[in-house]
Amino acid sequence: MNEALVVEGLRVYYRTERGAVRAVDDVSFGLARGESLAIVGESGSGKSTLGLTLIRALPTNASIISGHVYIDGEDTLSLNLADFRRRYSWRVIAMVFQGAMNSLNPVLKVGEQIAEPLIYNGGASREEARRRAMEMIELVGLPREFYYRYPHELSGGMRQRIVIAMSLVMNPRILILDEPTSALDVTIQAQIINLVKDLIERFSLSVIFITHDVSLASDIADRIMVMYGGQVVELGSAERVLGEAPKHPYTEKLLASIPRLRGETIPEFIPGRPPDLASPPPGCRFHPRCPYVFDRCMREEPPLFKVGEGHVARCWLHGE
Amino acid sequence: MGIYAKLAFKALSLAVVLVSVLLFVVVIFGATGLSDRVLSSIINEEVRLYRQAVAGQIRDPQALEEAVTKYRIELTRSYGLDRPWYERLPSMLLRVITLDLGRARLAQTFAGSNLISDIIMERLPNTVILVSTAIAINFLIGILLGVRIATRPGSRLDKATSFLSAISYAVPTWWLGILFILIFAFYLKFFPYGGLYSSPPPSEPFMRALDVVWHATLPISVLVIVNVGLTIYVTRTIVLNIAQEDFVQVARVKGLPENLVNRRYIMRVAAPPILTNIILGLAGSIGGAILTETVFTWPGMGTLFFEAIVQSDEALILSLVYMFTLVYVVARFILEILYMIVDPRVRV
Amino acid sequence: MEEVIRLENVKKYYDVRSGLLGSKILKALDGVTLSIWKKETMAVVGESGCGKSTLGRVSLRLLDLTSGRILFKGQDISKMKEDELREKSFRKKMQIIFQDPYSSLNPFMRIGDIVAEPLEIHGYHREEIKETVYRALEDVKLVPPEEFVNRYPHELSGGQRQRVNIARALVLGPEYIVADEPVSMIDASSRAEILLLLKSIRDSREMGVLYITHDIATARYVAERIAVMYLGEIAETGLTPSVLKTPIHPYTIMLLNSVPEPDPANRRRRRLAIKGEPPSPLNPPSGCKFHTRCPVAIERCRTEKPALIEYMPRHFVACHRAEEIMRGTTSVA
Amino acid sequence: MSIKLEGGFKIFLSTWTGRAGLALLIILTGVSLYTITVLPIAEISSQWNDPQHWVDFPKSAPPVWVNIFSEKKLLETVTLTASGVQFSGNSKSIDMLYDYRGDSYPAYITLSVEKLRYTGTPPVLVLTIVRPDGYSVEAARLVVPPPRPGESPPIQRFEQAPERVLISSSDEFARNLAQLYGDRFDMPVSPYRIIQEGLQRYLMGSPRGGSTIPLNGVYRFTLTAIQGTGETRIERVRILIGGEAYGMMGTDVIGRDLATGLLLGFPISLFIGVITSVIVTGIGATLGLVSGYMGGKIDNTIQRLADFMNNIPLLPILIFLVFSFGAKLWIIIFAFVAFGWPGLTIVTRSIVLQLRETQFIESARAVGASRLRILARHIFPHIAPFIIAQIIFFTPSFILLEAALSFLGLGDPSLPTWGQILELGFRSAAVYLGYWWWILPPGILIIITSLTFVMISLGLEPVVNPRVRGRTRA
């Protein structure tokens, strides 16, 4: 089996005052070993919830309604939380959470925060753990002495590097990166992305890269999964989805909305606003904003149609 | 700014507070004519002692009167009573700082000295013991319960605690003290009405200590009960907020054991704001101590304050305002140092 | 063509208290000169902390300047007091559009009142106010206006709020507008809408616009000219196509290289990244402020501050090695 | 704005603390208004501190309702009064009835006559008591002084203070009783013994084995004016039969009716709490607004001052101030205000600073709005709910602070407050003697009053700080 991770029929809902918010609604995909998959979507598309579900870090008002997440063939959602944390979390699958500052404890030295899982979950001695943490700090391009720094003494870019070092300290095979650069300037963003690329190669990581920025996704991903309104609307190789042939109108319009440095195209926009996931529109969730909408879109929810080699799109345009 | 510079700055600003309070107090004392009275009573006392001393040597009553009058004039000049009060400010200030304010009107030490400095030095430890024990117990209980409640927000226990802490805000400490005396001393006779020792105090040291504890139980309980509700509530809120921070969830995802997460990722982070809360509550604790001591006739500075008011002893009141401010400032400084230790963010 | 606003060697220093007695000078703007013409947009780009937002606010006199001159259509407004700015109608003629669509509208006020407030302040008549407000809402495509005037900000989407912001800026008929990152906080799919709206309004109302952004790619579509800022100074400025096609300053070159493009081929490449982080503006490097991160810095850059020199038509660069870079004898990448 | 206010009130009323607080506030205000409008405040407050006024009342007597709970019934204190009594040709006497029920004898009996006028010859007032068994005794004989030279009728007597006769220790009365016992009951007792054992036990008892047992039943007290010519008018006649229990709330060591004192406490307590809170909040918020909005040197000065004041332990300084300047209500309020503002100033300033950074304020500046307009239109609406909440939140602390000062003996002596009632109780060792009726009610009233505002504060919390419930992420 070549899949590092398989997600099947995952549904995650939030309980809110307005009723259930269907943040992730029947999502399935696989991640091959050594592969980078980018999950792209606007705010409210469910992409972050998906990431949190994979590493079982959902807020308390969220519940997994159905679905499976297989890692090495084992359904990790069926494990109790303590088992999952002991056997998979950070050892097999780790995550770089959104917002580096919030991921770090303000009153502990960053080095300690990197080293802790080695001591408490990896059986390493303090000395070993420190040495390893310092190696990791060096690996992400910071001096070893940064072990003794506190988060507030670091710049945003440095904190992001520390958080990345922290995620890799237990040698995980799968790494989820949730908007790792969204708060950074482009110059620092470029540094971090270069670093991430190096690390992916060096550790042969399987990566899930969550971002709202299609351009950034193209920087890292072998495959692109576009999410809209809690659902996968298109999934395929980066070359196909971003290159010649986006098959879902949303992907097409999203790509067209990106301002580019080169070329003659003028960016377009998608009118309307993303669906309210407490009461999504009937039929295709994109239909109120879709330029190609026809009557079937308003009535029936489209399934994922195969539109090419390993390429699917949720759109009636590709129906029979 | 280095940590020592920060500490020095803090010490300096607290010293400024202390001196300014003194200046303020002394100015009011001067402007209202109270300082004249304090000084003239010191002079009268010294003149009386002088008369006693020289009465043996000078037989002639007229000569004696002359000598005494001369001495009085001398004293009046040296104390500056012949000058307006604002010219005496610096010396008065110095007098207060060194507690050189003569004798108390009626209050005295156990041994019978009525020197204000003696009295205060005898009473100070009693107050410090009472207040610091109460604060320590308050925060021990408050933090333990607050953390426990924070683990189940919205529960019945949580709601009850929030409401009780609101009620405790409305209860006057001293009235609760009176109520406790009525219940536990008058009706149930479990505890004494007040004071520091039984009369006569037990001679054996251990029994004596036990006797003090027995006497301190009611006042400390009152101080704790009135304040602990708020401590629980605040601790709960702080802990609850921190528990929702991303880094706590990250720590769990990292596979760290739950008790480690609680200790290093929640409590460790909650310590600075909780400490801030202790610092903010300090002024109130001192006020509460004055009243509680009074109710339980605990022989500390609070009871002394009450006596001084009843006896209209200006000099004693002046000294006590100074001492309370001093105790407050010192306690605050100690807590500030502690704060710098627990919060690396202020150490830069 | 008419010059709307002109900044001459504008400096803005802040006194930053540090320690007991010590205070340091933060040079947010360290001698900026630029001008904007009627029907023209000037984009100011740079990393966070480079002083671009300060520049926008100083140009509107929302912040006082430390030294230099600001000329609005030839009149020196750099020393005017707030009352004078209002009485002489300068406040009517200069406006700002903010970044945050959430905090930029008073949550207690209705949309109609928000857009009407500038008119009230400048003493317009009731009838006139209503008419002007409706026209402004129509201009920003919040139609029909009567549907929006009675709503509260929280009932609108981010994009709609940003249009209210634009409408408020437009009601007084300004000749100069500062747009401070107007699209950075709204969803990617609606950004183009706001940008295009801004551009068309600029043309129809013949305004000069200062467009502040960290995103060079958006600047390309709205701005005729670009100024690249680094640590409170302009590193390079010129006509947009010129700067984007033939960037000269190493910082501009590297900044352009850092911008990702949606091209799947990218993942096989490493982007050319500027090393390190921007130095603290409290303690800026000597000479050329970029020398600490510049791959082609020489000794001279450390000691001597480069002047902003016109190397190509209307294309100015502050770099000692500009000529070598232009000739291709020195390569940044 | 108006929509917001209405909505806020609805949210407030949806909390039970809000409803309970509001109900309590209405009750407290009602009692205060009743006290102010119905009771002659000025007169009562001066009476309150006049021991002469309370001399007839039983000292440290528990309230009468304790009899409901206890086995041994305490004798209630009873006052018989007659107002505007007119003695003329036909009616020469008035009757007052006392229904005596109890196992113990009254402690004392007094007669007082207030504001008497007569024309003609000076009257002699005679008080006779008719026992339930029909025997009657003359208890007192009061000779009204004749006109002084130059005085013209109507002659006024007992104007300043009522003429008071402690009939239970009158020798004359004792002799009369001795005569009654000797003649009618065949039980010779000396007047001396009667005085010594307590005259009441003979007046209100029947002989039993050399002593007496209480004779329950209706006693008729008849006051007769013996006068040759002219008329007599008495404003108020009062006969007080002192028992062991008194009134609804009992009495203190001076004999003061605690119910009156407690009632007076309502308006005073509310006044001090609310007025101080309003002033403190007004000053604190204004300084905070100025400090936050003006910035610069003004800001610096205000903040330094506030910081400094915040570093002072409040109570010792307050004690000192009130002690030095005298315990007057306005001085107490002034001291509270002087030391109460800094906290709010610091908080308001930080809110204003936050607001000032918001882009809607900056855009108002950009369109040329004046400072005043920005303060009024943009900043004030944001902090107004907060300020109102603060007024309510501060009120109990000032009520408690005043009570504390009063308890330390630094309350304004011209106004009876709950704190002062407690102070006297504490100083007269009421606690050690178990006079709970003196200790508990004032404390409970202080708590209820403070709690009213605390509950309203709690009810206002969701209005002022709408916290996001639950977290949603997507």
PDB file of C-alpha atoms in Angstrom, chain A residues 91-266:
ATOM      1  CA  ARG A  91       5.323  10.604  16.074  1.00  0.00           C
ATOM      2  CA  VAL A  92       3.617   9.773  12.814  1.00  0.00           C
ATOM      3  CA  ILE A  93       1.561  12.832  12.000  1.00  0.00           C
ATOM      4  CA  ALA A  94       2.497  16.324  13.126  1.00  0.00           C
ATOM      5  CA  MET A  95       1.139  19.739  12.370  1.00  0.00           C
ATOM      6  CA  VAL A  96       2.265  23.323  12.032  1.00  0.00           C
ATOM      7  CA  PHE A  97      -0.709  25.243  13.327  1.00  0.00           C
ATOM      8  CA  GLN A  98      -1.955  28.518  12.003  1.00  0.00           C
ATOM      9  CA  GLY A  99      -0.408  31.468  13.829  1.00  0.00           C
ATOM     10  CA  ALA A 100       3.029  30.661  15.178  1.00  0.00           C
ATOM     11  CA  MET A 101       2.767  33.024  18.125  1.00  0.00           C
ATOM     12  CA  ASN A 102      -0.314  31.234  19.406  1.00  0.00           C
ATOM     13  CA  SER A 103       1.310  27.837  19.066  1.00  0.00           C
ATOM     14  CA  LEU A 104       4.067  28.700  21.496  1.00  0.00           C
ATOM     15  CA  ASN A 105       3.779  28.915  25.249  1.00  0.00           C
ATOM     16  CA  PRO A 106       4.872  32.463  26.111  1.00  0.00           C
ATOM     17  CA  VAL A 107       6.545  31.568  29.399  1.00  0.00           C
ATOM     18  CA  LEU A 108       8.631  28.563  28.326  1.00  0.00           C
ATOM     19  CA  LYS A 109      11.903  28.661  26.437  1.00  0.00           C
ATOM     20  CA  VAL A 110      11.301  27.681  22.825  1.00  0.00           C
ATOM     21  CA  GLY A 111      13.937  24.957  23.012  1.00  0.00           C
ATOM     22  CA  GLU A 112      12.124  23.275  25.872  1.00  0.00           C
ATOM     23  CA  GLN A 113       8.940  23.338  23.893  1.00  0.00           C
ATOM     24  CA  ILE A 114      10.665  21.588  21.028  1.00  0.00           C
ATOM     25  CA  ALA A 115      12.330  19.044  23.323  1.00  0.00           C
ATOM     26  CA  GLU A 116       9.378  18.155  25.542  1.00  0.00           C
ATOM     27  CA  PRO A 117       7.722  15.487  23.339  1.00  0.00           C
ATOM     28  CA  LEU A 118      11.049  13.650  23.136  1.00  0.00           C
ATOM     29  CA  ILE A 119      11.220  13.431  26.916  1.00  0.00           C
ATOM     30  CA  TYR A 120       7.594  12.765  27.737  1.00  0.00           C
ATOM     31  CA  ASN A 121       6.524  10.807  24.700  1.00  0.00           C
ATOM     32  CA  GLY A 122       9.787   9.547  23.247  1.00  0.00           C
ATOM     33  CA  GLY A 123      11.617   8.307  26.283  1.00  0.00           C
ATOM     34  CA  ALA A 124      14.673  10.455  25.666  1.00  0.00           C
ATOM     35  CA  SER A 125      16.811  11.800  28.472  1.00  0.00           C
ATOM     36  CA  ARG A 126      16.838  15.528  29.084  1.00  0.00           C
ATOM     37  CA  GLU A 127      20.339  15.849  27.701  1.00  0.00           C
ATOM     38  CA  GLU A 128      19.494  13.906  24.546  1.00  0.00           C
ATOM     39  CA  ALA A 129      16.322  15.872  24.064  1.00  0.00           C
ATOM     40  CA  ARG A 130      18.151  19.168  24.370  1.00  0.00           C
ATOM     41  CA  ARG A 131      20.798  18.102  21.895  1.00  0.00           C
ATOM     42  CA  ARG A 132      18.164  16.966  19.438  1.00  0.00           C
ATOM     43  CA  ALA A 133      16.149  20.170  19.883  1.00  0.00           C
ATOM     44  CA  MET A 134      19.260  22.235  19.208  1.00  0.00           C
ATOM     45  CA  GLU A 135      19.911  20.218  16.066  1.00  0.00           C
ATOM     46  CA  MET A 136      16.375  20.922  14.940  1.00  0.00           C
ATOM     47  CA  ILE A 137      16.816  24.635  15.622  1.00  0.00           C
ATOM     48  CA  GLU A 138      19.958  24.613  13.520  1.00  0.00           C
ATOM     49  CA  LEU A 139      18.153  22.679  10.836  1.00  0.00           C
ATOM     50  CA  VAL A 140      15.568  25.416  10.409  1.00  0.00           C
ATOM     51  CA  GLY A 141      18.323  27.977  10.021  1.00  0.00           C
ATOM     52  CA  LEU A 142      18.581  29.488  13.476  1.00  0.00           C
ATOM     53  CA  PRO A 143      21.540  29.483  15.873  1.00  0.00           C
ATOM     54  CA  ARG A 144      21.576  26.764  18.562  1.00  0.00           C
ATOM     55  CA  GLU A 145      21.467  29.383  21.331  1.00  0.00           C
ATOM     56  CA  PHE A 146      17.901  30.132  20.325  1.00  0.00           C
ATOM     57  CA  TYR A 147      17.037  27.125  22.457  1.00  0.00           C
ATOM     58  CA  TYR A 148      17.122  29.492  25.441  1.00  0.00           C
ATOM     59  CA  ARG A 149      14.997  32.237  23.921  1.00  0.00           C
ATOM     60  CA  TYR A 150      11.408  32.980  24.777  1.00  0.00           C
ATOM     61  CA  PRO A 151       8.808  33.377  22.012  1.00  0.00           C
ATOM     62  CA  HIS A 152       8.389  37.101  22.543  1.00  0.00           C
ATOM     63  CA  GLU A 153      12.067  37.622  21.862  1.00  0.00           C
ATOM     64  CA  LEU A 154      11.721  36.287  18.312  1.00  0.00           C
ATOM     65  CA  SER A 155      10.391  37.848  15.142  1.00  0.00           C
ATOM     66  CA  GLY A 156       7.436  36.349  13.291  1.00  0.00           C
ATOM     67  CA  GLY A 157       9.676  34.540  10.810  1.00  0.00           C
ATOM     68  CA  MET A 158      11.869  33.078  13.545  1.00  0.00           C
ATOM     69  CA  ARG A 159       8.850  31.873  15.472  1.00  0.00           C
ATOM     70  CA  GLN A 160       7.585  30.177  12.349  1.00  0.00           C
ATOM     71  CA  ARG A 161      10.907  28.386  11.987  1.00  0.00           C
ATOM     72  CA  ILE A 162      10.749  27.295  15.629  1.00  0.00           C
ATOM     73  CA  VAL A 163       7.239  25.953  15.140  1.00  0.00           C
ATOM     74  CA  ILE A 164       8.405  23.992  12.113  1.00  0.00           C
ATOM     75  CA  ALA A 165      11.356  22.615  14.085  1.00  0.00           C
ATOM     76  CA  MET A 166       8.925  21.649  16.823  1.00  0.00           C
ATOM     77  CA  SER A 167       6.713  19.755  14.400  1.00  0.00           C
ATOM     78  CA  LEU A 168       9.561  17.667  13.037  1.00  0.00           C
ATOM     79  CA  VAL A 169      11.302  16.769  16.273  1.00  0.00           C
ATOM     80  CA  MET A 170       9.734  13.293  16.519  1.00  0.00           C
ATOM     81  CA  ASN A 171      10.484  12.446  12.880  1.00  0.00           C
ATOM     82  CA  PRO A 172       6.873  12.256  11.692  1.00  0.00           C
ATOM     83  CA  ARG A 173       6.086  10.860   8.267  1.00  0.00           C
ATOM     84  CA  ILE A 174       3.104  13.095   7.673  1.00  0.00           C
ATOM     85  CA  LEU A 175       3.171  16.846   8.190  1.00  0.00           C
ATOM     86  CA  ILE A 176       0.174  19.155   8.056  1.00  0.00           C
ATOM     87  CA  LEU A 177       0.977  22.801   7.454  1.00  0.00           C
ATOM     88  CA  ASP A 178      -1.924  25.156   8.130  1.00  0.00           C
ATOM     89  CA  GLU A 179      -1.319  28.571   6.552  1.00  0.00           C
ATOM     90  CA  PRO A 180       2.262  28.601   7.763  1.00  0.00           C
ATOM     91  CA  THR A 181       3.070  31.954   6.189  1.00  0.00           C
ATOM     92  CA  SER A 182      -0.171  33.892   6.175  1.00  0.00           C
ATOM     93  CA  ALA A 183       0.994  36.506   8.687  1.00  0.00           C
ATOM     94  CA  LEU A 184       4.410  36.999   7.145  1.00  0.00           C
ATOM     95  CA  ASP A 185       5.774  39.426   4.610  1.00  0.00           C
ATOM     96  CA  VAL A 186       6.445  38.012   1.150  1.00  0.00           C
ATOM     97  CA  THR A 187      10.187  38.154   1.661  1.00  0.00           C
ATOM     98  CA  ILE A 188      10.020  36.093   4.847  1.00  0.00           C
ATOM     99  CA  GLN A 189       7.342  33.910   3.294  1.00  0.00           C
ATOM    100  CA  ALA A 190       9.744  33.008   0.507  1.00  0.00           C
ATOM    101  CA  GLN A 191      12.385  32.011   3.066  1.00  0.00           C
ATOM    102  CA  ILE A 192       9.959  29.814   4.957  1.00  0.00           C
ATOM    103  CA  ILE A 193       8.622  28.155   1.821  1.00  0.00           C
ATOM    104  CA  ASN A 194      12.175  27.407   0.685  1.00  0.00           C
ATOM    105  CA  LEU A 195      12.878  25.918   4.099  1.00  0.00           C
ATOM    106  CA  VAL A 196       9.759  23.789   3.964  1.00  0.00           C
ATOM    107  CA  LYS A 197      10.694  22.488   0.527  1.00  0.00           C
ATOM    108  CA  ASP A 198      14.155  21.513   1.807  1.00  0.00           C
ATOM    109  CA  LEU A 199      12.709  19.739   4.794  1.00  0.00           C
ATOM    110  CA  ILE A 200      10.141  17.839   2.727  1.00  0.00           C
ATOM    111  CA  GLU A 201      12.898  16.476   0.535  1.00  0.00           C
ATOM    112  CA  ARG A 202      15.278  15.790   3.352  1.00  0.00           C
ATOM    113  CA  PHE A 203      12.783  13.826   5.449  1.00  0.00           C
ATOM    114  CA  SER A 204      10.696  12.452   2.536  1.00  0.00           C
ATOM    115  CA  LEU A 205       7.621  13.863   4.216  1.00  0.00           C
ATOM    116  CA  SER A 206       4.072  13.382   3.093  1.00  0.00           C
ATOM    117  CA  VAL A 207       2.643  16.850   3.335  1.00  0.00           C
ATOM    118  CA  ILE A 208      -0.805  18.366   3.580  1.00  0.00           C
ATOM    119  CA  PHE A 209      -0.507  22.066   2.925  1.00  0.00           C
ATOM    120  CA  ILE A 210      -3.538  24.110   3.857  1.00  0.00           C
ATOM    121  CA  THR A 211      -3.750  27.573   2.310  1.00  0.00           C
ATOM    122  CA  HIS A 212      -6.070  30.160   0.856  1.00  0.00           C
ATOM    123  CA  ASP A 213      -3.366  31.235  -1.546  1.00  0.00           C
ATOM    124  CA  VAL A 214      -3.380  29.265  -4.793  1.00  0.00           C
ATOM    125  CA  SER A 215       0.008  30.655  -5.743  1.00  0.00           C
ATOM    126  CA  LEU A 216       1.581  29.332  -2.552  1.00  0.00           C
ATOM    127  CA  ALA A 217      -0.100  25.969  -3.090  1.00  0.00           C
ATOM    128  CA  SER A 218       1.496  25.731  -6.496  1.00  0.00           C
ATOM    129  CA  ASP A 219       4.841  26.269  -4.852  1.00  0.00           C
ATOM    130  CA  ILE A 220       4.722  23.056  -2.875  1.00  0.00           C
ATOM    131  CA  ALA A 221       1.936  20.766  -3.990  1.00  0.00           C
ATOM    132  CA  ASP A 222       2.001  17.727  -6.263  1.00  0.00           C
ATOM    133  CA  ARG A 223      -1.748  17.580  -6.079  1.00  0.00           C
ATOM    134  CA  ILE A 224      -4.319  20.270  -5.388  1.00  0.00           C
ATOM    135  CA  MET A 225      -7.589  19.772  -3.566  1.00  0.00           C
ATOM    136  CA  VAL A 226      -9.954  22.711  -3.875  1.00  0.00           C
ATOM    137  CA  MET A 227     -12.571  23.058  -1.150  1.00  0.00           C
ATOM    138  CA  TYR A 228     -15.701  25.147  -1.243  1.00  0.00           C
ATOM    139  CA  GLY A 229     -18.448  25.238   1.378  1.00  0.00           C
ATOM    140  CA  GLY A 230     -17.110  22.231   3.284  1.00  0.00           C
ATOM    141  CA  GLN A 231     -16.827  20.021   0.218  1.00  0.00           C
ATOM    142  CA  VAL A 232     -14.111  18.970  -2.176  1.00  0.00           C
ATOM    143  CA  VAL A 233     -14.988  20.592  -5.501  1.00  0.00           C
ATOM    144  CA  GLU A 234     -11.917  19.610  -7.422  1.00  0.00           C
ATOM    145  CA  LEU A 235      -8.970  17.324  -6.845  1.00  0.00           C
ATOM    146  CA  GLY A 236      -6.171  16.556  -9.229  1.00  0.00           C
ATOM    147  CA  SER A 237      -2.519  16.993 -10.031  1.00  0.00           C
ATOM    148  CA  ALA A 238      -1.164  20.513  -9.743  1.00  0.00           C
ATOM    149  CA  GLU A 239      -0.335  20.503 -13.437  1.00  0.00           C
ATOM    150  CA  ARG A 240      -3.924  19.757 -14.388  1.00  0.00           C
ATOM    151  CA  VAL A 241      -5.779  21.854 -11.781  1.00  0.00           C
ATOM    152  CA  LEU A 242      -3.585  24.928 -11.914  1.00  0.00           C
ATOM    153  CA  GLY A 243      -2.116  24.468 -15.314  1.00  0.00           C
ATOM    154  CA  GLU A 244      -4.061  23.915 -18.483  1.00  0.00           C
ATOM    155  CA  ALA A 245      -7.401  22.651 -17.300  1.00  0.00           C
ATOM    156  CA  PRO A 246      -9.240  23.656 -14.147  1.00  0.00           C
ATOM    157  CA  LYS A 247     -12.507  21.739 -14.366  1.00  0.00           C
ATOM    158  CA  HIS A 248     -14.652  23.346 -11.689  1.00  0.00           C
ATOM    159  CA  PRO A 249     -16.004  26.856 -12.308  1.00  0.00           C
ATOM    160  CA  TYR A 250     -14.940  27.831  -8.778  1.00  0.00           C
ATOM    161  CA  THR A 251     -11.336  26.786  -9.401  1.00  0.00           C
ATOM    162  CA  GLU A 252     -11.402  28.555 -12.707  1.00  0.00           C
ATOM    163  CA  LYS A 253     -12.692  31.802 -11.198  1.00  0.00           C
ATOM    164  CA  LEU A 254     -10.388  31.563  -8.201  1.00  0.00           C
ATOM    165  CA  LEU A 255      -7.420  31.303 -10.516  1.00  0.00           C
ATOM    166  CA  ALA A 256      -8.699  34.162 -12.584  1.00  0.00           C
ATOM    167  CA  SER A 257      -9.012  36.353  -9.520  1.00  0.00           C
ATOM    168  CA  ILE A 258      -5.314  36.203  -8.702  1.00  0.00           C
ATOM    169  CA  PRO A 259      -3.432  39.358  -9.616  1.00  0.00           C
ATOM    170  CA  ARG A 260      -0.283  38.369 -11.461  1.00  0.00           C
ATOM    171  CA  LEU A 261       3.027  40.058 -11.877  1.00  0.00           C
ATOM    172  CA  ARG A 262       3.386  39.001 -15.486  1.00  0.00           C
ATOM    173  CA  GLY A 263       1.056  38.503 -18.414  1.00  0.00           C
ATOM    174  CA  GLU A 264      -1.783  40.573 -19.710  1.00  0.00           C
ATOM    175  CA  THR A 265      -4.791  39.138 -17.901  1.00  0.00           C
ATOM    176  CA  ILE A 266      -6.845  41.380 -15.729  1.00  0.00           C
TER     177      ILE A 266
END
